[in-house]
Short mmCIF file of C-alpha atoms and ligand atoms in Angstrom, two decimals:
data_model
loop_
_atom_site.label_atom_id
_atom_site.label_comp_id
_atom_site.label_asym_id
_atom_site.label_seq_id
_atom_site.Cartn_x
_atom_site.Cartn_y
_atom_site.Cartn_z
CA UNK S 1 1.08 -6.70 -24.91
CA UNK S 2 3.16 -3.55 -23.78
CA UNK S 3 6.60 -3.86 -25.36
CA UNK S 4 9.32 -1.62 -23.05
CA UNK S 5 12.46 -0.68 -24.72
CA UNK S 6 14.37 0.83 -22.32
CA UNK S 7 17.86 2.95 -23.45
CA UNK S 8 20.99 0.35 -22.90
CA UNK S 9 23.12 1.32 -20.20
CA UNK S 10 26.48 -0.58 -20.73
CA UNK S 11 29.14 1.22 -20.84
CA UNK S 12 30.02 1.66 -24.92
CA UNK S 13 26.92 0.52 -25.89
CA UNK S 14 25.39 2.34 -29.13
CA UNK S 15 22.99 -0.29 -29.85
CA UNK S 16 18.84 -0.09 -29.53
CA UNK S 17 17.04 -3.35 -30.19
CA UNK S 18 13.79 -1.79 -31.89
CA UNK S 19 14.13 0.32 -35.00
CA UNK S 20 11.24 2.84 -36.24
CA UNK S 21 10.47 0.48 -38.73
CA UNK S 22 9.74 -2.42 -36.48
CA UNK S 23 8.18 -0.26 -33.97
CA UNK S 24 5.53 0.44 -36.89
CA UNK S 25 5.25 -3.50 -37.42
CA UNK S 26 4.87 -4.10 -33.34
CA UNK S 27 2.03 -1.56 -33.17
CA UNK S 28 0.36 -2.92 -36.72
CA UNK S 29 0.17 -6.29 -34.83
CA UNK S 30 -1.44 -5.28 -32.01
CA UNK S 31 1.26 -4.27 -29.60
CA UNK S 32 1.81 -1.27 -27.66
CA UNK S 33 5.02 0.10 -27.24
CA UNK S 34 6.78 2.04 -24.36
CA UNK S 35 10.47 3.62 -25.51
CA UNK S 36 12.78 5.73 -23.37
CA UNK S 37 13.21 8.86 -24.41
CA UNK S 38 16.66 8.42 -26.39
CA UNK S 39 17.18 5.50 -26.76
CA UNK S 40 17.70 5.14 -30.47
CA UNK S 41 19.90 8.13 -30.45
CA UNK S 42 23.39 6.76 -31.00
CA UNK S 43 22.10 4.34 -33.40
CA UNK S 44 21.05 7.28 -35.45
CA UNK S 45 17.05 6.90 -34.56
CA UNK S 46 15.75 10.19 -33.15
CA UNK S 47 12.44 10.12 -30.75
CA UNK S 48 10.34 11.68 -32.97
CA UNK S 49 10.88 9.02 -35.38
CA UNK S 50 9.62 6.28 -32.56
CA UNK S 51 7.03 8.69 -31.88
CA UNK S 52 5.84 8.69 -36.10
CA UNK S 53 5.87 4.92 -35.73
CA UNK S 54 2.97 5.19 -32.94
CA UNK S 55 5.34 4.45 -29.76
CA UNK S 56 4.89 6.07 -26.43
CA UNK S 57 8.08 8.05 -25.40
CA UNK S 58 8.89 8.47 -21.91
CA UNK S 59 11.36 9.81 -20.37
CA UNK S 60 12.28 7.57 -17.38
CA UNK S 61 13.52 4.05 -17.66
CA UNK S 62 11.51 3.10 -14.30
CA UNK S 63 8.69 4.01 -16.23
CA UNK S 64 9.33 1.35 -18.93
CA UNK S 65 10.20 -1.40 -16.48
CA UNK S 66 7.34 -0.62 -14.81
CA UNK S 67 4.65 -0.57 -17.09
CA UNK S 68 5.73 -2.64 -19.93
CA UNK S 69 5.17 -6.97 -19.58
CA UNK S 70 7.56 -7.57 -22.44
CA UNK S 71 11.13 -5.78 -21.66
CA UNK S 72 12.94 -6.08 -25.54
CA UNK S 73 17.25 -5.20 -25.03
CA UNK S 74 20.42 -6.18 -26.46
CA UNK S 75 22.86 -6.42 -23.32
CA UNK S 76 21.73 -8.15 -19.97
CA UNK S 77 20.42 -6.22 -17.39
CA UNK S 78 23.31 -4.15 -15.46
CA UNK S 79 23.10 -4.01 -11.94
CA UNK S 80 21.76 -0.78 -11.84
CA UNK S 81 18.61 -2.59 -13.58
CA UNK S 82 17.68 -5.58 -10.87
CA UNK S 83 15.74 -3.37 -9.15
CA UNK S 84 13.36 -2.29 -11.66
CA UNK S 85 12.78 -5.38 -13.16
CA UNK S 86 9.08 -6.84 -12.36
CA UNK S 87 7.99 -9.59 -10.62
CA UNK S 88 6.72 -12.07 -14.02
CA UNK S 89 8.10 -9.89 -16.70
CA UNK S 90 9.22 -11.23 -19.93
CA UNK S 91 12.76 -10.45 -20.82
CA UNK S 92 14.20 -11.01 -24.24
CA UNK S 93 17.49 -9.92 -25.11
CA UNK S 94 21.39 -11.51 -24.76
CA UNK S 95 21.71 -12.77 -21.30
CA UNK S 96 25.30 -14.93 -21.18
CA UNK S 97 23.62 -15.95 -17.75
CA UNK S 98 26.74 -18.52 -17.79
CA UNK S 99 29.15 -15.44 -17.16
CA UNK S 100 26.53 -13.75 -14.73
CA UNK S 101 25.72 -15.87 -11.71
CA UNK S 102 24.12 -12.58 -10.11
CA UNK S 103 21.64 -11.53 -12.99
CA UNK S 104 20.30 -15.73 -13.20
CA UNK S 105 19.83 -15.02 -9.79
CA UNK S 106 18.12 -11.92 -9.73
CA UNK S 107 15.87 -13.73 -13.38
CA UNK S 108 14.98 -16.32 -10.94
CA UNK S 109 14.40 -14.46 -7.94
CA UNK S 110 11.52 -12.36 -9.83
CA UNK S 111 10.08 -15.02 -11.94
CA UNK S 112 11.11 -13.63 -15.13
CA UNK S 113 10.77 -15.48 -18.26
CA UNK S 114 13.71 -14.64 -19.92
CA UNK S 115 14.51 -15.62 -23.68
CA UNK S 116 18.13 -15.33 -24.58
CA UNK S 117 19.01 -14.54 -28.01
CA UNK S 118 22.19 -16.08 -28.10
CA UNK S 119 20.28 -19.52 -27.52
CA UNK S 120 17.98 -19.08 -29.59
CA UNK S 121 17.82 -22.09 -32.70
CA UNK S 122 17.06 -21.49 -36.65
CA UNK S 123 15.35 -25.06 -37.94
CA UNK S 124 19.22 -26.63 -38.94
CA UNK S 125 20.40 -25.86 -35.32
CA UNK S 126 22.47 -22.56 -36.06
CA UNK S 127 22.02 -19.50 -33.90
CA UNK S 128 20.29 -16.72 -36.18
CA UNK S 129 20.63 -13.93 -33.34
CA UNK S 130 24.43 -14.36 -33.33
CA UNK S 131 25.10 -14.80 -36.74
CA UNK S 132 24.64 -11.08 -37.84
CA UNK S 133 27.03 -10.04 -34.89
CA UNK S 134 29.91 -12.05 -35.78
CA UNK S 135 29.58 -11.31 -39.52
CA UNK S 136 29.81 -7.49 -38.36
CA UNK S 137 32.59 -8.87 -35.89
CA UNK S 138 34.47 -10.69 -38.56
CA UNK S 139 34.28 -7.39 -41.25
CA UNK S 140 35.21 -4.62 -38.25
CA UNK S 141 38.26 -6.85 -37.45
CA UNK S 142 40.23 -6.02 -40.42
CA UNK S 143 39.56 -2.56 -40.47
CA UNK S 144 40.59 -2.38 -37.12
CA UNK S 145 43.77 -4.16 -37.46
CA UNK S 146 44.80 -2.43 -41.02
CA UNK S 147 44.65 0.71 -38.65
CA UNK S 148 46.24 -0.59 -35.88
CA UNK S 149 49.05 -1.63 -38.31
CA UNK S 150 49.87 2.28 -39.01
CA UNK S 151 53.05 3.77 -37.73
CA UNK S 152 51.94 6.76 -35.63
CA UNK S 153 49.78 3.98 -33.43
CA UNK S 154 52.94 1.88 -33.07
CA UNK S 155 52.08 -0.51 -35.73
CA UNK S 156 54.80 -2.20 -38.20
CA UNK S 157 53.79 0.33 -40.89
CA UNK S 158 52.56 -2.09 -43.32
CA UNK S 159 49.21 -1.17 -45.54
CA UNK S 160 47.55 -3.89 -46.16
CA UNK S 161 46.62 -3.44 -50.01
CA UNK S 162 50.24 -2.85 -50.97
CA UNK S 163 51.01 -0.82 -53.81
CA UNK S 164 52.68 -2.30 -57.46
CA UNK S 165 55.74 -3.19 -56.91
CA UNK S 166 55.54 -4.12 -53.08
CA UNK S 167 54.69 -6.87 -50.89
CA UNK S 168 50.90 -6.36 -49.44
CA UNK S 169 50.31 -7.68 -45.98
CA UNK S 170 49.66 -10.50 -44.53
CA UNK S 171 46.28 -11.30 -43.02
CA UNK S 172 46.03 -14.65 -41.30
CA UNK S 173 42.85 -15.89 -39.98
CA UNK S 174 42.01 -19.12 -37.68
CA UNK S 175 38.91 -19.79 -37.57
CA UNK S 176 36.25 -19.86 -40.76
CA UNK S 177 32.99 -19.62 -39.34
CA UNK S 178 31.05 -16.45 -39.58
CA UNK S 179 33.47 -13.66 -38.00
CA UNK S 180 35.65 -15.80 -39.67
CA UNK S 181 34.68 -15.60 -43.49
CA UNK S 182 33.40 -12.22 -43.05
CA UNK S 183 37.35 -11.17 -42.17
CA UNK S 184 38.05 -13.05 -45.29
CA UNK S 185 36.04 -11.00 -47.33
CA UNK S 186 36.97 -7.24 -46.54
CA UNK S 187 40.43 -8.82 -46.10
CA UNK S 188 40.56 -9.94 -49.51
CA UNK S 189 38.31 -6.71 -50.62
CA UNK S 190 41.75 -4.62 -49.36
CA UNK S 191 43.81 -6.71 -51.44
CA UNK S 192 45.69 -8.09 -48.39
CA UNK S 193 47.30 -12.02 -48.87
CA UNK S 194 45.02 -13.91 -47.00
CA UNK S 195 45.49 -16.79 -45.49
CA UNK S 196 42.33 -19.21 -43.76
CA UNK S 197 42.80 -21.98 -40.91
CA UNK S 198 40.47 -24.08 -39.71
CA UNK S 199 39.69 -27.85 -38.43
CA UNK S 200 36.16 -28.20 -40.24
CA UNK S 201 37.19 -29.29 -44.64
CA UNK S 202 34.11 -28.46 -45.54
CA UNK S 203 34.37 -24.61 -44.27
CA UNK S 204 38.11 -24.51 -46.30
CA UNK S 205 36.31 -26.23 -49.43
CA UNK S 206 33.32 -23.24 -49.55
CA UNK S 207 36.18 -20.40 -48.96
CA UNK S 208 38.23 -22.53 -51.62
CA UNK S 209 35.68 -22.77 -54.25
CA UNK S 210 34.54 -18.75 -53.74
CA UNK S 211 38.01 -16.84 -53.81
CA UNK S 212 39.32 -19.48 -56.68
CA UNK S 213 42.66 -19.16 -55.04
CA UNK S 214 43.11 -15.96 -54.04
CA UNK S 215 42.92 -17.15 -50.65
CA UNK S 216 44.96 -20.05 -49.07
CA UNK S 217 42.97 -22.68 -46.89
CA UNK S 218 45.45 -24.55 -44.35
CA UNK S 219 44.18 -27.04 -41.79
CA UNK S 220 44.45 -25.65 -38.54
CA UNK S 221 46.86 -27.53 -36.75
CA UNK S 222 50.25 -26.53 -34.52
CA UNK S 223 52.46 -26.50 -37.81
CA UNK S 224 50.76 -24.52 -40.10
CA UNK S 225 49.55 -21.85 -37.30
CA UNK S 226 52.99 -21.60 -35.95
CA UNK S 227 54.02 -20.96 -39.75
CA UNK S 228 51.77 -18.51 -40.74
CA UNK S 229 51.12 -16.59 -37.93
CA UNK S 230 54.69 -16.29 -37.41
CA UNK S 231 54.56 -14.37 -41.01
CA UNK S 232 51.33 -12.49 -40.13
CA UNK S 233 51.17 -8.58 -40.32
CA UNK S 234 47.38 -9.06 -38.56
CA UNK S 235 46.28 -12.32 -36.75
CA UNK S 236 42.35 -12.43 -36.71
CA UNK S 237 41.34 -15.28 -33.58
CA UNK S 238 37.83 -16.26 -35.29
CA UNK S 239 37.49 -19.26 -33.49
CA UNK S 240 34.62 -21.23 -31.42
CA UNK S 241 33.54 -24.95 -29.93
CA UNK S 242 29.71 -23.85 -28.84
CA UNK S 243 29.25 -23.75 -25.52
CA UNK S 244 32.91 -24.08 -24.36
CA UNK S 245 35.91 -21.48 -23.68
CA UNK S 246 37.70 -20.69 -27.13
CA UNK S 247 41.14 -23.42 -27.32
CA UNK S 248 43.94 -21.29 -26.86
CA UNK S 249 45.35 -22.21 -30.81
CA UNK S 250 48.56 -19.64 -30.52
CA UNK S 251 51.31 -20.20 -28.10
CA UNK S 252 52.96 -17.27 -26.46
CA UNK S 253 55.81 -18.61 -28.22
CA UNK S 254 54.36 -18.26 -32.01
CA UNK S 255 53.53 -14.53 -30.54
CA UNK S 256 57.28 -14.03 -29.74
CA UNK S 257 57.84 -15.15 -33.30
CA UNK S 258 55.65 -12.45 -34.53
CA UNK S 259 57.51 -9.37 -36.28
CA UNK S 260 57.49 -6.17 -34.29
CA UNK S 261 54.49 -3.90 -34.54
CA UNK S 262 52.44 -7.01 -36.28
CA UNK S 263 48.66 -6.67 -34.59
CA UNK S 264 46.68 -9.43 -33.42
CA UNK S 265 42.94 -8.90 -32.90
CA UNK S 266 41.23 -11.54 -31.19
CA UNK S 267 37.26 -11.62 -31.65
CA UNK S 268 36.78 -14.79 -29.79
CA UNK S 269 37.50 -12.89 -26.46
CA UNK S 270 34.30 -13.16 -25.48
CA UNK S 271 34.48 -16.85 -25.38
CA UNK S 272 37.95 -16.69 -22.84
CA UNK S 273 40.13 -16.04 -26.42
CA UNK S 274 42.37 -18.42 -28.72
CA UNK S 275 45.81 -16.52 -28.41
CA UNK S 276 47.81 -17.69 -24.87
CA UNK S 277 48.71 -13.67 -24.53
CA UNK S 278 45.39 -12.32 -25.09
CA UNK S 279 43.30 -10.10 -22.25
CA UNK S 280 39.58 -8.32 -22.76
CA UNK S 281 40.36 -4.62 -23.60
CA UNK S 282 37.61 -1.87 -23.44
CA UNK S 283 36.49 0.24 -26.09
CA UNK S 284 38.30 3.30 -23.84
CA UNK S 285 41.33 1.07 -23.77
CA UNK S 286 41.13 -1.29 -27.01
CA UNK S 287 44.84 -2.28 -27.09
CA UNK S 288 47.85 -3.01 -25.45
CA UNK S 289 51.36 -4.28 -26.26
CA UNK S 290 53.07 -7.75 -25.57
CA UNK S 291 56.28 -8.98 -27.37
CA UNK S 292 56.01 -6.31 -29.44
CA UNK S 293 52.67 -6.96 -30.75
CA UNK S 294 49.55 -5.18 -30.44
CA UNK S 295 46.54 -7.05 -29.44
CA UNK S 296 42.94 -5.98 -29.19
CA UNK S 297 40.43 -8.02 -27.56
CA UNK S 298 37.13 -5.72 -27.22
CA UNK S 299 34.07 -8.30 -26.42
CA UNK S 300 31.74 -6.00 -27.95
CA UNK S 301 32.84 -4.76 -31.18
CA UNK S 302 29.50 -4.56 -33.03
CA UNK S 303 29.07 -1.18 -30.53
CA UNK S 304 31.39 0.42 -32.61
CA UNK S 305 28.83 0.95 -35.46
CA UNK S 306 25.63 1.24 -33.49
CA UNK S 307 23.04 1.51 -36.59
CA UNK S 308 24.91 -1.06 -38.62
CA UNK S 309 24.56 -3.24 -35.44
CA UNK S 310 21.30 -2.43 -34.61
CA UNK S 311 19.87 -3.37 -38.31
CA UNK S 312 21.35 -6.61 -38.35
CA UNK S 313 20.06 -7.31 -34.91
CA UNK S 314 16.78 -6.18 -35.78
CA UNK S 315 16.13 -7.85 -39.01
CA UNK S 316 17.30 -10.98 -37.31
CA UNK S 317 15.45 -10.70 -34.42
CA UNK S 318 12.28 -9.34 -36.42
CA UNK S 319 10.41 -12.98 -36.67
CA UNK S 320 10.60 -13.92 -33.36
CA UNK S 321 9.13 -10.68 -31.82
CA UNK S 322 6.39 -10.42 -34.54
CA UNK S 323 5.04 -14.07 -33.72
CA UNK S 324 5.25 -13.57 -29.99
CA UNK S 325 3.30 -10.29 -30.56
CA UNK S 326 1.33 -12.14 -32.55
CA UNK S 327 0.04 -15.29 -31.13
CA UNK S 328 1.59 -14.19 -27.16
CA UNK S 329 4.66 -15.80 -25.57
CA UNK S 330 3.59 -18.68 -24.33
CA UNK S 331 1.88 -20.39 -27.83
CA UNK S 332 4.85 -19.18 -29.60
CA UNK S 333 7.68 -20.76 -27.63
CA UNK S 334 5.53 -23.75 -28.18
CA UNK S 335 5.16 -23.15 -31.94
CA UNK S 336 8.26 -22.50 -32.69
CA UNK S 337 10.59 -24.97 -30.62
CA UNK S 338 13.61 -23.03 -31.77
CA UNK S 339 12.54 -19.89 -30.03
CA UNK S 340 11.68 -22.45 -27.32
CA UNK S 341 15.38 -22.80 -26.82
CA UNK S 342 15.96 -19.34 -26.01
CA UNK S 343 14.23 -19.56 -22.69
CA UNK S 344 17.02 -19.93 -19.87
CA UNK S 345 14.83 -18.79 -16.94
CA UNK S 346 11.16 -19.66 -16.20
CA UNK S 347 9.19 -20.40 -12.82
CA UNK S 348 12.06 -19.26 -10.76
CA UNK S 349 14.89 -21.60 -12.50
CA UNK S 350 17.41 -21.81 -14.55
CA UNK S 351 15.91 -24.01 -17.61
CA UNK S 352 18.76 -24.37 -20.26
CA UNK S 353 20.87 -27.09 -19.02
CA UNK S 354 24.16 -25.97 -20.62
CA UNK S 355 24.00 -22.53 -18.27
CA UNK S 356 22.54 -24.45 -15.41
CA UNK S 357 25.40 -26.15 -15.30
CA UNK S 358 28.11 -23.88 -16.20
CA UNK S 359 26.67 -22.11 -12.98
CA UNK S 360 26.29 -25.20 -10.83
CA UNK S 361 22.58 -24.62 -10.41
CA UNK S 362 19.79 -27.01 -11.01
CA UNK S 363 17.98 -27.18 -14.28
N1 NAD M 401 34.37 -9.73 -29.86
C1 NAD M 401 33.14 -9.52 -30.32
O1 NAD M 401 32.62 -8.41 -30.28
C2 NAD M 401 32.37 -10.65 -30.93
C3 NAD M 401 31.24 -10.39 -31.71
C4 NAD M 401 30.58 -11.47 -32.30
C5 NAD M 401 31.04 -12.77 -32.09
N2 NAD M 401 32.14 -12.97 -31.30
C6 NAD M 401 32.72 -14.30 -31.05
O2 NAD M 401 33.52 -14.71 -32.15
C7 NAD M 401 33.73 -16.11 -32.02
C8 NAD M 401 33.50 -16.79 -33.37
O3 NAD M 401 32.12 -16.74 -33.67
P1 NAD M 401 31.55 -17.29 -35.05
O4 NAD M 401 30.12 -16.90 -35.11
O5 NAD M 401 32.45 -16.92 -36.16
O6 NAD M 401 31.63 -18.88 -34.79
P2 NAD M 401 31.40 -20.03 -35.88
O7 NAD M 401 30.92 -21.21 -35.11
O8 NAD M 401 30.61 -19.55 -37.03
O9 NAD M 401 32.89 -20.31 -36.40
C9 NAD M 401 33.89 -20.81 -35.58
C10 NAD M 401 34.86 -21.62 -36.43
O10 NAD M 401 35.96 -22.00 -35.59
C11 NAD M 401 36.38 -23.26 -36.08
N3 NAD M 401 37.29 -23.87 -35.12
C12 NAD M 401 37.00 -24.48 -33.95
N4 NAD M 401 38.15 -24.91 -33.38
C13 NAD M 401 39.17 -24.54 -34.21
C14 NAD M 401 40.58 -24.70 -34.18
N5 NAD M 401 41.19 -25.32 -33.18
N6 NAD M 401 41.30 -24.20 -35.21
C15 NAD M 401 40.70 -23.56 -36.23
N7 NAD M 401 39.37 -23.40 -36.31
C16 NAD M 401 38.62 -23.89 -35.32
C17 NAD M 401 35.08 -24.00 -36.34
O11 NAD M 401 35.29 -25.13 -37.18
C18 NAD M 401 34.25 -22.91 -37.00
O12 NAD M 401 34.38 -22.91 -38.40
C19 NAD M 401 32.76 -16.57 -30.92
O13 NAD M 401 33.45 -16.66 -29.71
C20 NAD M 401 31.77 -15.44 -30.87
O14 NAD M 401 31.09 -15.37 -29.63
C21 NAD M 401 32.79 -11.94 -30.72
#
């Protein structure tokens, strides 16, 4: 099998989806690997590295397409991709087909078998090749926001730590999934007063138990948001229902309640956002101002640290590109039914019924 990695081409995109080290593991299992001449480079790899591990560097990215039967990414194909994608080629990286009718097209058009991470299963149902994203989501978010918070950048001024003798900040987060609990974390870490939301007990039990009380766990409902976040220096949106746009949890009117130069940094923007004032911002343009407020709503965030991203993509995405190396596609979608459920286009169709219907296709 000839594994292509071709260089990603979205815009802000620092991330590769094979490191040296896996290259070596792809190549000790009986793989053959094609990389694009540097396409490791802003996640710190350099081609000679790729080359050490036993890949072949080349340096067009037709060349790749062309002669590889396994194309391994991390963002969907761009447009300026469709055309060199092959007739029956295998495609594994994130897809979000549901927010691309022209790519499913395109998948279908050439027969490709694609395999989405984001739908692929661990054995208790969770979604491994998301997971390490949102944790890096969930830790960048407070850095970001404790530097949006600074005066020069328009920010209320307020460190988060404190110092003796003063009030720290505030840090309020809805949501206590992964990005979620992750925020927690380096929030607490800063020695912010942190304050957790969310609908699920059993999440605010865990975060309960660990911080001992350092942390306050509130049910999320229209009371206690409109409370706290009214009193929040930085608002962290950490929210998700699988499969569905995020529920818009804070009113434009809890915004306007907000004190001047507070931030609010919205991860879930991907999924549509949980604040009613919130808009996807760029990595060129990461903020803007409403009511006084800063808000930043980048959908990509783990490109800001391109080799942190790229490990914990990697190591999660490790298993499932070792058995498909090793036993071929085809036995180990059937082997391992989880991986199964990453396949959202085979034969020409859309196969995963949520996206086949979020696109009103046939599944
Ligand atoms: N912007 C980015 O770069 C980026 C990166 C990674 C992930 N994400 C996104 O971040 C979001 C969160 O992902 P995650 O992995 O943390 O999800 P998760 O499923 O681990 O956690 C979501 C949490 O939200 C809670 N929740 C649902 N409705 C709620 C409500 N009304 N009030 C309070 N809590 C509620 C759930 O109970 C759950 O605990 C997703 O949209 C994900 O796609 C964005």
């Amino acid at each position: 099998m000839t594994i292509g990695v071709p260089k990603e081409i979205k815009i802000g995109e620092t991330r590769v989806s094979l490191t040296p080290n896996l290259c070596r593991r792809v190549i000790a299992l009986g793989g053959d690997v094609l990389f694009e001449k540097g396409a490791g480079r802003s996640a710190g790899f350099t081609d000679d590295e790729y080359k050490a591990a036993g890949a072949t560097v080349v340096a067009s990215a037709a060349r790749v397409w062309k002669e590889s039967d396994f194309i391994l990414k991390v963002k969907e194909p761009q447009a300026g991709e469709f055309a060199l994608m092959q007739e029956g080629q295998t495609l594994f990286t994130y897809l979000h087909l549901a927010a691309c009718p022209e790519l499913a097209k395109e998948l279908c058009r050439k027969n490709i078998l694609g395999i989405a991470y984001e739908t692929v299963e661990g054995a208790d149902g969770s979604f491994p090749l998301l997971k390490p994203m949102s944790q890096v989501a969930g830790r960048l978010s407070i850095q970001i926001g404790a530097y949006r918070l600074q005066s020069q950048l328009g920010g209320s001024g307020v460190l988060l730590g404190g110092i003796p003798g003063s009030m720290p900040g505030h840090v309020v987060v809805i949501g206590a999934g992964n990005s979620g609990a992750h925020a927690v974390q380096m929030a607490v870490g800063m020695g912010a007063r942190v304050t957790v939301l969310d609908l699920d007990t059993r999440k605010l039990e865990a975060l309960d138990q660990e911080y001992r009380g350092r942390v306050v766990t509130l049910m999320s409902n229209p009371a206690n948001i409109a409370s706290e976040v009214a009193d929040a220096d930085l608002l962290i949106g950490a929210v998700l229902i699988p499969a569905a746009r995020a529920p818009i949890v804070v009113s434009r009117k809890v915004v306007r309640q907000m004190r001047p130069g507070s931030v609010i940094v919205d991860i879930a923007i991907d999924q549509g956002g949980c604040v009613e004032t919130i808009r996807p911002t760029s990595h060129e343009e990461p903020t803007y101002e409403e009511h006084g407020v800063i808000h930043y709503a980048v959908p990509n965030m783990p490109a800001l640290v391109g080799r942190t991203s790229t490990m914990g993509l990697t190591q999660a995405t490790e298993p499932f590109i070792a058995l498909m190396v090793q036993k071929g596609v085809e036995r180990a979608l059937v082997e391992h039914p989880g991986l199964g459920r990453g396949v959202n286009t085979r034969g020409g169709r859309i196969t995963y019924d949520a996206v086949a219907l979020a696109l009103g296709f046939e599944a």
